[in-house]
Short mmCIF file of C-alpha atoms in Angstrom, two decimals:
data_model
loop_
_atom_site.label_atom_id
_atom_site.label_comp_id
_atom_site.label_asym_id
_atom_site.label_seq_id
_atom_site.Cartn_x
_atom_site.Cartn_y
_atom_site.Cartn_z
CA MET A 1 217.69 89.04 39.46
CA GLY A 2 220.77 90.81 38.46
CA ILE A 3 222.04 86.97 36.46
CA ILE A 4 219.05 86.30 34.47
CA GLY A 5 218.49 90.31 34.01
CA PHE A 6 222.28 89.70 32.54
CA ALA A 7 221.51 86.47 31.11
CA TRP A 8 218.34 87.65 29.33
CA LEU A 9 220.09 90.70 28.55
CA LEU A 10 223.16 88.95 26.95
CA ILE A 11 220.39 86.46 24.38
CA PHE A 12 219.56 90.42 23.23
CA LEU A 13 223.01 91.15 21.75
CA GLY A 14 223.89 87.70 20.97
CA LEU A 15 220.98 88.04 19.04
CA TYR A 16 222.71 91.44 17.66
CA ILE A 17 225.59 89.56 16.78
CA ILE A 18 224.77 86.79 15.05
CA PHE A 19 221.06 88.41 13.06
CA TYR A 20 223.49 91.78 11.31
CA LEU A 21 226.97 90.16 11.92
CA ILE A 22 226.69 86.26 11.28
CA VAL A 23 223.58 85.56 8.41
CA PRO A 24 224.55 87.88 5.77
CA ILE A 25 228.49 86.40 6.02
CA ASN A 26 228.85 85.46 2.86
CA ILE A 27 231.97 83.53 2.10
CA PHE A 28 232.17 82.87 -1.88
CA PRO A 29 229.90 85.37 -3.61
CA GLY A 30 228.46 84.74 -6.24
CA ARG A 31 228.85 80.87 -6.07
CA THR A 32 225.74 79.23 -6.28
CA ASP A 33 227.96 74.87 -6.18
CA TYR A 34 226.46 73.04 -3.13
CA ALA A 35 229.58 72.72 -1.32
CA SER A 36 230.07 76.96 -1.21
CA ILE A 37 226.50 77.25 0.30
CA PHE A 38 228.02 74.14 2.25
CA LEU A 39 230.62 75.56 3.95
CA ASN A 40 229.03 78.67 3.95
CA SER A 41 226.41 77.70 6.12
CA LEU A 42 229.29 75.53 8.24
CA LEU A 43 230.85 79.15 9.32
CA LYS A 44 227.60 80.74 10.34
CA VAL A 45 226.74 77.15 12.41
CA ALA A 46 230.05 77.61 13.93
CA SER A 47 230.64 81.39 14.49
CA SER A 48 227.05 81.01 16.20
CA ALA A 49 227.94 77.87 18.26
CA THR A 50 231.01 79.45 19.60
CA LEU A 51 228.88 82.89 21.04
CA ALA A 52 227.13 79.99 22.63
CA PHE A 53 229.82 78.42 24.57
CA LEU A 54 230.76 82.50 24.77
CA TRP A 55 228.12 82.58 26.95
CA ILE A 56 228.17 78.75 28.78
CA ILE A 57 231.42 80.73 30.01
CA ILE A 58 229.84 84.55 30.97
CA MET A 59 227.36 82.67 33.11
CA ILE A 60 229.47 80.37 35.04
CA LYS A 61 232.07 82.60 35.09
CA LEU A 62 228.82 85.18 36.56
CA ARG A 63 227.76 81.92 39.51
CA ASP A 64 230.97 81.87 40.17
CA LEU A 65 231.78 84.91 41.04
CA TYR A 66 228.75 85.52 42.93
CA MET A 67 229.26 82.16 45.01
CA LYS A 68 232.68 82.85 46.21
CA ARG A 69 231.76 86.82 47.44
CA LYS A 70 228.13 85.88 48.58
CA LEU A 71 229.84 82.41 50.77
CA SER A 72 232.87 84.41 52.01
CA SER A 73 231.25 87.08 53.74
CA MET B 1 192.53 93.46 19.45
CA ALA B 2 189.44 90.77 20.98
CA ILE B 3 189.19 88.40 22.12
CA PRO B 4 185.68 86.75 20.88
CA TYR B 5 182.50 86.20 24.68
CA ASP B 6 182.37 82.50 23.55
CA LEU B 7 185.81 82.01 23.91
CA ILE B 8 186.10 83.56 26.98
CA VAL B 9 183.84 81.41 28.45
CA LEU B 10 185.02 78.36 26.84
CA ALA B 11 188.21 79.40 28.60
CA SER B 12 187.09 80.49 31.78
CA ILE B 13 184.50 76.50 31.29
CA VAL B 14 188.04 74.77 30.46
CA PHE B 15 190.93 77.36 33.14
CA ALA B 16 188.22 75.12 36.06
CA VAL B 17 187.65 72.33 34.46
CA THR B 18 190.93 70.73 34.54
CA PHE B 19 191.17 73.36 37.85
CA SER B 20 188.46 71.14 39.66
CA LEU B 21 189.89 67.11 37.68
CA THR B 22 193.09 67.98 39.81
CA TYR B 23 191.68 69.61 42.49
CA LEU B 24 189.25 65.77 42.84
CA PHE B 25 192.24 63.66 41.78
CA THR B 26 194.64 64.91 44.05
CA LEU B 27 192.84 65.31 47.00
CA ALA B 28 191.84 61.24 46.44
CA LEU B 29 195.74 60.73 46.02
CA VAL B 30 197.00 63.33 49.34
CA LYS B 31 194.10 59.67 51.03
CA THR B 32 194.72 57.16 49.65
CA LEU B 33 198.54 57.28 48.59
CA PRO B 34 199.98 56.18 52.67
CA LYS B 35 197.31 54.39 52.72
CA ARG B 36 199.66 52.11 50.30
CA GLY B 37 203.32 52.81 52.16
CA LEU B 38 203.46 55.42 48.92
CA VAL B 39 204.92 58.08 50.60
CA ALA B 40 208.23 60.46 50.46
CA GLU B 41 209.95 61.73 52.86
CA ASP B 42 210.53 66.25 53.56
CA TYR B 43 214.32 66.17 54.11
CA HIS B 44 214.08 69.61 54.23
CA LYS B 45 211.80 69.63 57.93
CA LEU B 46 213.06 68.54 61.36
CA SER B 47 210.90 65.90 61.66
CA ARG B 48 211.42 64.63 58.92
CA PRO B 49 206.89 64.31 58.05
CA LYS B 50 206.49 61.96 55.53
CA VAL B 51 204.54 63.10 52.25
CA ALA B 52 202.28 61.27 49.85
CA TRP B 53 204.00 60.52 46.39
CA PRO B 54 203.73 60.53 43.70
CA GLY B 55 201.10 63.20 42.48
CA GLY B 56 202.21 63.56 39.27
CA PRO B 57 199.09 61.53 37.85
CA ALA B 58 196.59 63.69 38.79
CA ILE B 59 197.97 66.28 37.54
CA PHE B 60 199.23 64.24 34.13
CA SER B 61 195.28 63.06 33.29
CA SER B 62 193.67 65.59 33.72
CA ILE B 63 195.46 67.42 31.56
CA LEU B 64 195.07 64.67 28.85
CA ILE B 65 191.53 64.54 29.71
CA VAL B 66 191.09 67.86 29.63
CA GLU B 67 193.83 68.23 26.43
CA LEU B 68 191.84 65.11 24.60
CA PHE B 69 188.17 67.15 25.16
CA LEU B 70 189.74 69.93 22.89
CA TYR B 71 191.14 67.99 21.10
CA PHE B 72 187.90 66.64 19.68
CA ILE B 73 186.38 70.86 19.64
CA TYR B 74 188.90 71.32 17.26
CA GLY B 75 189.92 69.30 15.67
CA ASP B 76 193.56 70.48 15.97
CA LEU B 77 196.46 67.69 15.99
CA ARG B 78 199.01 69.88 17.54
CA ILE B 79 196.55 70.01 20.64
CA LEU B 80 196.58 65.76 19.84
CA SER B 81 200.77 66.66 19.67
CA ILE B 82 200.58 68.64 23.40
CA ALA B 83 198.51 65.58 24.90
CA LEU B 84 200.97 63.26 23.78
CA VAL B 85 204.22 64.51 24.88
CA THR B 86 202.05 64.87 28.50
CA MET B 87 201.62 61.72 28.62
CA ILE B 88 203.95 60.06 27.49
CA ALA B 89 206.88 62.32 29.73
CA GLY B 90 203.91 61.39 32.47
CA VAL B 91 204.89 57.73 32.12
CA ILE B 92 208.15 58.15 32.25
CA GLY B 93 208.17 59.58 35.04
CA LEU B 94 206.08 57.46 36.90
CA ILE B 95 208.61 54.89 35.82
CA ASP B 96 210.75 56.79 37.42
CA ASP B 97 209.24 56.92 40.33
CA LYS B 98 208.59 53.47 41.01
CA TRP B 99 211.94 51.81 40.04
CA LYS B 100 214.23 55.01 40.59
CA LEU B 101 216.06 55.12 37.53
CA LYS B 102 220.54 55.77 38.45
CA ASN B 103 222.13 56.15 35.23
CA GLY B 104 222.07 60.21 34.69
CA ILE B 105 221.11 59.58 31.46
CA ILE B 106 218.49 56.76 31.50
CA LYS B 107 215.68 59.22 31.54
CA PRO B 108 217.02 62.37 29.49
CA VAL B 109 216.64 59.47 26.39
CA LEU B 110 213.62 57.88 27.02
CA LEU B 111 212.34 61.24 26.77
CA ILE B 112 213.39 62.07 23.29
CA LEU B 113 210.37 59.47 23.40
CA ALA B 114 208.17 61.81 24.44
CA SER B 115 208.98 64.41 21.99
CA LEU B 116 208.13 62.10 18.84
CA PRO B 117 204.31 62.72 18.41
CA ILE B 118 205.08 66.60 17.74
CA LEU B 119 207.85 65.08 14.93
CA LEU B 120 205.42 62.31 14.14
CA LEU B 121 201.83 63.64 13.26
CA ASP B 122 203.79 66.65 11.81
CA ILE B 123 203.30 64.19 7.98
CA TYR B 124 200.95 67.34 6.58
CA GLY B 125 203.22 70.23 8.35
CA GLU B 126 200.83 71.05 10.51
CA ILE B 127 201.53 70.42 14.14
CA TYR B 128 205.63 72.91 14.30
CA VAL B 129 207.16 75.65 11.65
CA PRO B 130 210.71 74.96 11.55
CA PHE B 131 211.07 79.17 11.21
CA PRO B 132 210.55 79.85 15.38
CA ILE B 133 210.62 83.85 15.29
CA PHE B 134 212.83 85.98 17.62
CA PRO B 135 212.39 89.26 18.78
CA ILE B 136 213.27 92.43 17.23
CA PHE B 137 214.73 90.52 13.89
CA GLY B 138 212.27 88.05 12.90
CA SER B 139 211.37 84.59 12.04
CA VAL B 140 214.34 82.41 10.73
CA ARG B 141 214.78 79.39 8.32
CA LEU B 142 215.91 76.56 10.22
CA TYR B 143 214.50 73.62 8.57
CA TYR B 144 216.81 71.13 8.95
CA VAL B 145 218.26 72.28 13.15
CA TYR B 146 214.57 71.60 13.65
CA PRO B 147 213.40 68.41 13.93
CA ILE B 148 217.37 68.17 16.11
CA LEU B 149 215.99 70.75 17.94
CA VAL B 150 212.73 69.68 18.90
CA LEU B 151 214.94 66.03 19.88
CA ALA B 152 216.82 68.13 22.08
CA ALA B 153 214.04 70.24 23.66
CA VAL B 154 211.63 68.53 25.69
CA PRO B 155 214.64 65.93 27.16
CA ILE B 156 215.94 69.53 28.91
CA VAL B 157 212.50 71.85 29.22
CA SER B 158 211.09 68.45 31.70
CA ASN B 159 214.66 68.07 33.25
CA ALA B 160 215.29 71.53 34.31
CA THR B 161 211.37 71.77 35.98
CA ASN B 162 212.11 68.22 36.90
CA MET B 163 215.04 70.23 39.27
CA MET B 164 213.09 72.98 39.94
CA ASP B 165 211.34 70.50 43.01
CA VAL B 166 213.59 70.91 45.42
CA LEU B 167 210.58 72.86 48.13
CA ASN B 168 207.61 72.46 49.09
CA GLY B 169 204.78 73.97 46.01
CA ALA B 170 208.64 75.24 44.11
CA LEU B 171 207.39 73.79 40.60
CA SER B 172 203.60 73.90 40.95
CA GLY B 173 203.57 77.79 42.10
CA PHE B 174 206.83 78.35 39.23
CA MET B 175 204.66 76.79 36.56
CA ILE B 176 201.32 78.98 36.93
CA ILE B 177 203.93 82.23 36.73
CA ALA B 178 205.76 80.71 34.12
CA THR B 179 202.75 79.40 31.86
CA ILE B 180 201.04 83.15 31.76
CA PRO B 181 203.67 84.83 29.56
CA LEU B 182 203.05 82.49 26.69
CA VAL B 183 198.50 82.63 27.29
CA PHE B 184 199.80 86.71 26.56
CA SER B 185 201.78 85.70 23.30
CA LEU B 186 199.36 83.49 22.44
CA ILE B 187 196.39 85.51 22.15
CA LEU B 188 199.06 88.68 20.90
CA ARG B 189 199.00 86.12 18.11
CA ALA B 190 195.79 84.98 17.50
CA ASP B 191 196.18 81.31 18.41
CA TYR B 192 193.23 81.36 20.40
CA ASN B 193 193.49 77.20 19.48
CA ILE B 194 196.58 76.75 21.50
CA MET B 195 196.04 79.78 23.86
CA MET B 196 193.34 77.22 24.90
CA ALA B 197 195.07 74.19 25.12
CA THR B 198 198.04 75.90 27.21
CA LEU B 199 194.96 76.72 29.58
CA PRO B 200 195.33 73.32 31.78
CA LEU B 201 198.88 73.80 32.56
CA ILE B 202 198.44 76.66 34.18
CA GLY B 203 194.15 74.66 36.13
CA SER B 204 195.91 71.95 36.86
CA SER B 205 199.93 73.63 38.65
CA LEU B 206 196.93 75.54 40.16
CA ALA B 207 195.08 73.07 41.65
CA PHE B 208 198.08 71.19 42.63
CA PHE B 209 199.61 74.16 44.84
CA ILE B 210 196.93 74.14 47.16
CA PHE B 211 198.10 70.99 48.22
CA HIS B 212 201.56 71.29 47.21
CA ARG B 213 202.32 74.39 48.99
CA TYR B 214 204.04 74.87 52.35
CA PRO B 215 203.30 72.46 54.51
CA SER B 216 202.83 69.75 51.38
CA LYS B 217 200.33 67.07 51.63
CA ILE B 218 201.16 65.34 48.52
CA PHE B 219 204.69 65.42 46.21
CA PRO B 220 204.33 65.81 42.28
CA GLY B 221 206.69 63.01 42.00
CA ASP B 222 209.53 63.17 38.50
CA SER B 223 205.87 62.06 37.05
CA GLY B 224 204.48 65.55 37.90
CA SER B 225 207.39 67.35 36.90
CA LEU B 226 208.63 65.61 33.76
CA ALA B 227 204.79 65.29 32.95
CA LEU B 228 203.80 69.45 33.04
CA GLY B 229 207.80 70.37 32.06
CA ALA B 230 207.32 67.92 28.96
CA MET B 231 203.47 70.17 28.39
CA PHE B 232 205.16 74.27 28.63
CA CYS B 233 207.55 72.42 26.33
CA ALA B 234 205.08 71.32 23.52
CA ILE B 235 203.10 74.09 23.80
CA ALA B 236 206.42 76.85 22.93
CA ILE B 237 206.89 75.10 20.06
CA VAL B 238 203.40 73.66 18.70
CA GLY B 239 202.08 77.86 19.63
CA ARG B 240 205.65 79.21 17.98
CA VAL B 241 206.56 80.90 20.94
CA GLU B 242 209.74 79.23 21.49
CA VAL B 243 211.50 83.00 22.50
CA VAL B 244 209.04 83.51 24.89
CA ALA B 245 209.31 79.95 26.81
CA ILE B 246 212.71 79.62 26.86
CA ILE B 247 213.11 83.38 28.67
CA SER B 248 209.78 82.78 30.85
CA ILE B 249 211.69 79.05 32.09
CA LEU B 250 214.99 81.03 32.74
CA PRO B 251 215.47 80.30 36.68
CA ALA B 252 214.67 76.82 35.94
CA ILE B 253 217.15 76.08 32.13
CA LEU B 254 219.74 78.31 34.90
CA ASN B 255 219.64 76.33 37.70
CA SER B 256 219.79 72.91 35.83
CA PHE B 257 222.86 74.35 34.23
CA PHE B 258 224.37 75.57 37.11
CA ILE B 259 224.20 71.97 39.09
CA LEU B 260 225.73 70.51 35.62
CA SER B 261 228.56 72.20 35.34
CA SER B 262 229.26 72.50 39.27
CA VAL B 263 228.78 68.43 39.14
CA LYS B 264 230.20 67.49 35.96
CA ARG B 265 228.04 65.55 34.99
CA LEU B 266 224.38 64.17 34.00
CA VAL B 267 223.80 62.75 37.58
CA GLU B 268 220.58 62.13 38.77
CA HIS B 269 219.82 64.03 41.42
CA ARG B 270 219.41 61.56 44.00
CA SER B 271 222.27 60.40 43.73
CA ILE B 272 224.31 63.74 45.12
CA LYS B 273 226.24 62.80 47.75
CA THR B 274 227.42 66.43 48.80
CA ARG B 275 223.71 68.06 49.38
CA PRO B 276 223.73 72.00 48.17
CA THR B 277 221.37 73.58 51.03
CA ILE B 278 221.85 71.93 54.65
CA LEU B 279 218.53 72.09 57.95
CA LEU B 280 219.93 73.89 61.36
CA SER B 281 219.18 73.77 64.11
CA ASN B 282 216.01 76.05 64.31
CA GLY B 283 214.68 74.56 60.94
CA GLN B 284 215.85 77.29 58.68
CA LEU B 285 217.88 76.81 55.81
CA ALA B 286 221.13 77.82 54.82
CA ALA B 287 224.08 77.11 51.97
CA SER B 288 226.46 74.59 51.99
CA LYS B 289 229.78 75.84 52.26
CA GLU B 290 231.84 72.51 50.72
CA ILE B 291 233.65 72.57 47.26
CA SER B 292 232.25 69.71 46.04
CA ALA B 293 228.24 70.57 46.71
CA PRO B 294 226.43 71.56 43.31
CA ILE B 295 224.97 74.84 42.53
CA THR B 296 221.61 74.80 42.89
CA LEU B 297 219.42 77.82 43.28
CA VAL B 298 217.97 77.39 46.59
CA ARG B 299 222.03 77.52 47.28
CA MET B 300 222.50 80.02 45.04
CA ILE B 301 219.32 82.21 47.28
CA LEU B 302 220.57 81.09 50.84
CA ALA B 303 224.42 82.24 50.12
CA GLU B 304 222.69 85.27 51.50
CA GLY B 305 222.10 84.58 55.04
CA PRO B 306 219.58 80.95 55.64
CA LEU B 307 216.44 80.95 55.34
CA SER B 308 212.90 79.63 56.30
CA GLU B 309 211.56 76.87 53.20
CA ARG B 310 208.95 79.13 52.50
CA ASP B 311 211.33 82.69 52.26
CA VAL B 312 213.69 80.97 50.15
CA VAL B 313 210.40 79.60 48.03
CA SER B 314 208.67 83.02 48.20
CA ASN B 315 211.95 84.38 46.63
CA ILE B 316 212.22 81.23 43.40
CA LEU B 317 208.87 82.90 42.47
CA LYS B 318 209.81 86.75 42.64
CA LEU B 319 212.31 85.60 40.25
CA SER B 320 210.26 83.51 38.84
CA ALA B 321 207.67 86.28 38.76
CA PHE B 322 211.50 88.59 37.29
CA SER B 323 211.75 86.20 34.07
CA ALA B 324 207.63 85.69 33.47
CA PHE B 325 207.71 90.19 34.13
CA LEU B 326 211.19 89.72 30.91
CA ALA B 327 210.00 87.10 28.75
CA VAL B 328 206.12 89.54 28.95
CA MET B 329 209.01 92.50 27.47
CA THR B 330 209.87 89.46 25.00
CA THR B 331 206.30 89.42 23.71
CA LEU B 332 206.46 92.91 22.99
CA LEU B 333 209.94 93.10 20.41
CA THR B 334 208.66 90.30 18.82
CA PRO B 335 207.58 91.09 15.46
CA TRP B 336 204.69 88.24 15.26
CA GLY B 337 203.17 89.18 11.50
CA ILE B 338 206.27 88.97 9.93
#
């Protein structure tokens, strides 16, 4: 239950970071050409994907820690 | 928020009809399948009894009948897409049950076909909305990415539910609990058509659970597990309750994610050589201490100490109930009107 609850909290934390920090990013303010919009969106997708990857790493570490502790005791 | 009286009556009928159909079909399969030699060994019991298998056709055929009935009442293409997704996933599961697809990649690729009705029936933009609604923050435009996510979601969710089908009653019990938050959020969204289309999933799982619970008289097989998972996913997409569905099905997603990350490849569960659990001489199950054994939800539960099969299933259902509670909390934190 702890792992599921923690995963749920991490999802909310991730959503907060995505909506308040990543979504407002604009590295080309004032520019409306296609390349700028595309690059800006690409940066947002890459940042969100990094967060998702981080979520996966945290869950794997947590699982390994849990199994190591339980199986050794 | 008052639900109209006629809707409650129709909901009761839909639930009762799906329950009765699945019950009768499963009863028939329990009697006929062993006569045709269609049985599977129950590895988690000392006597290794032969159990009727696959029970999937009883599940997806009864769901299909009721969903088509609902489609003719409402004329809502979303309901038709749910029915088609369920049927295609069920048929793919039947193919897997019959010919045992050994390559771990074939089934997920085939399951992409099951997601096609959602995309292909969307010619008038009535099936899905590429603006998923997130808790607290509201909806987000994912116009180009969303169809790709739909293609990936059905194989991921149906494989995740398939991997939950490990012990007597685990899958059917899990599906009953995981679907309740979807009904709750669809009522809050006042999307009564899809709420009605969700009831057969609970009704069918509940009727099947009667035969599937410990000691099982029938196993759902891949035809049952994939159909249930694909239907759950289709409801989440067309009902716009994606995030609630992800939270509700978190034990299954974490289970499949833990398995795949520990075996480090896409693999068919039958082909995993080292078993994650051991059957003890007293009939209890224990976690394998082999390093190469996949880390499954059951192995994590058993890491605390040996348990009977019934207790492990009870723990899985408690985890499902906790996830369902978190999903209900997520529903309450979601601004559905935005």
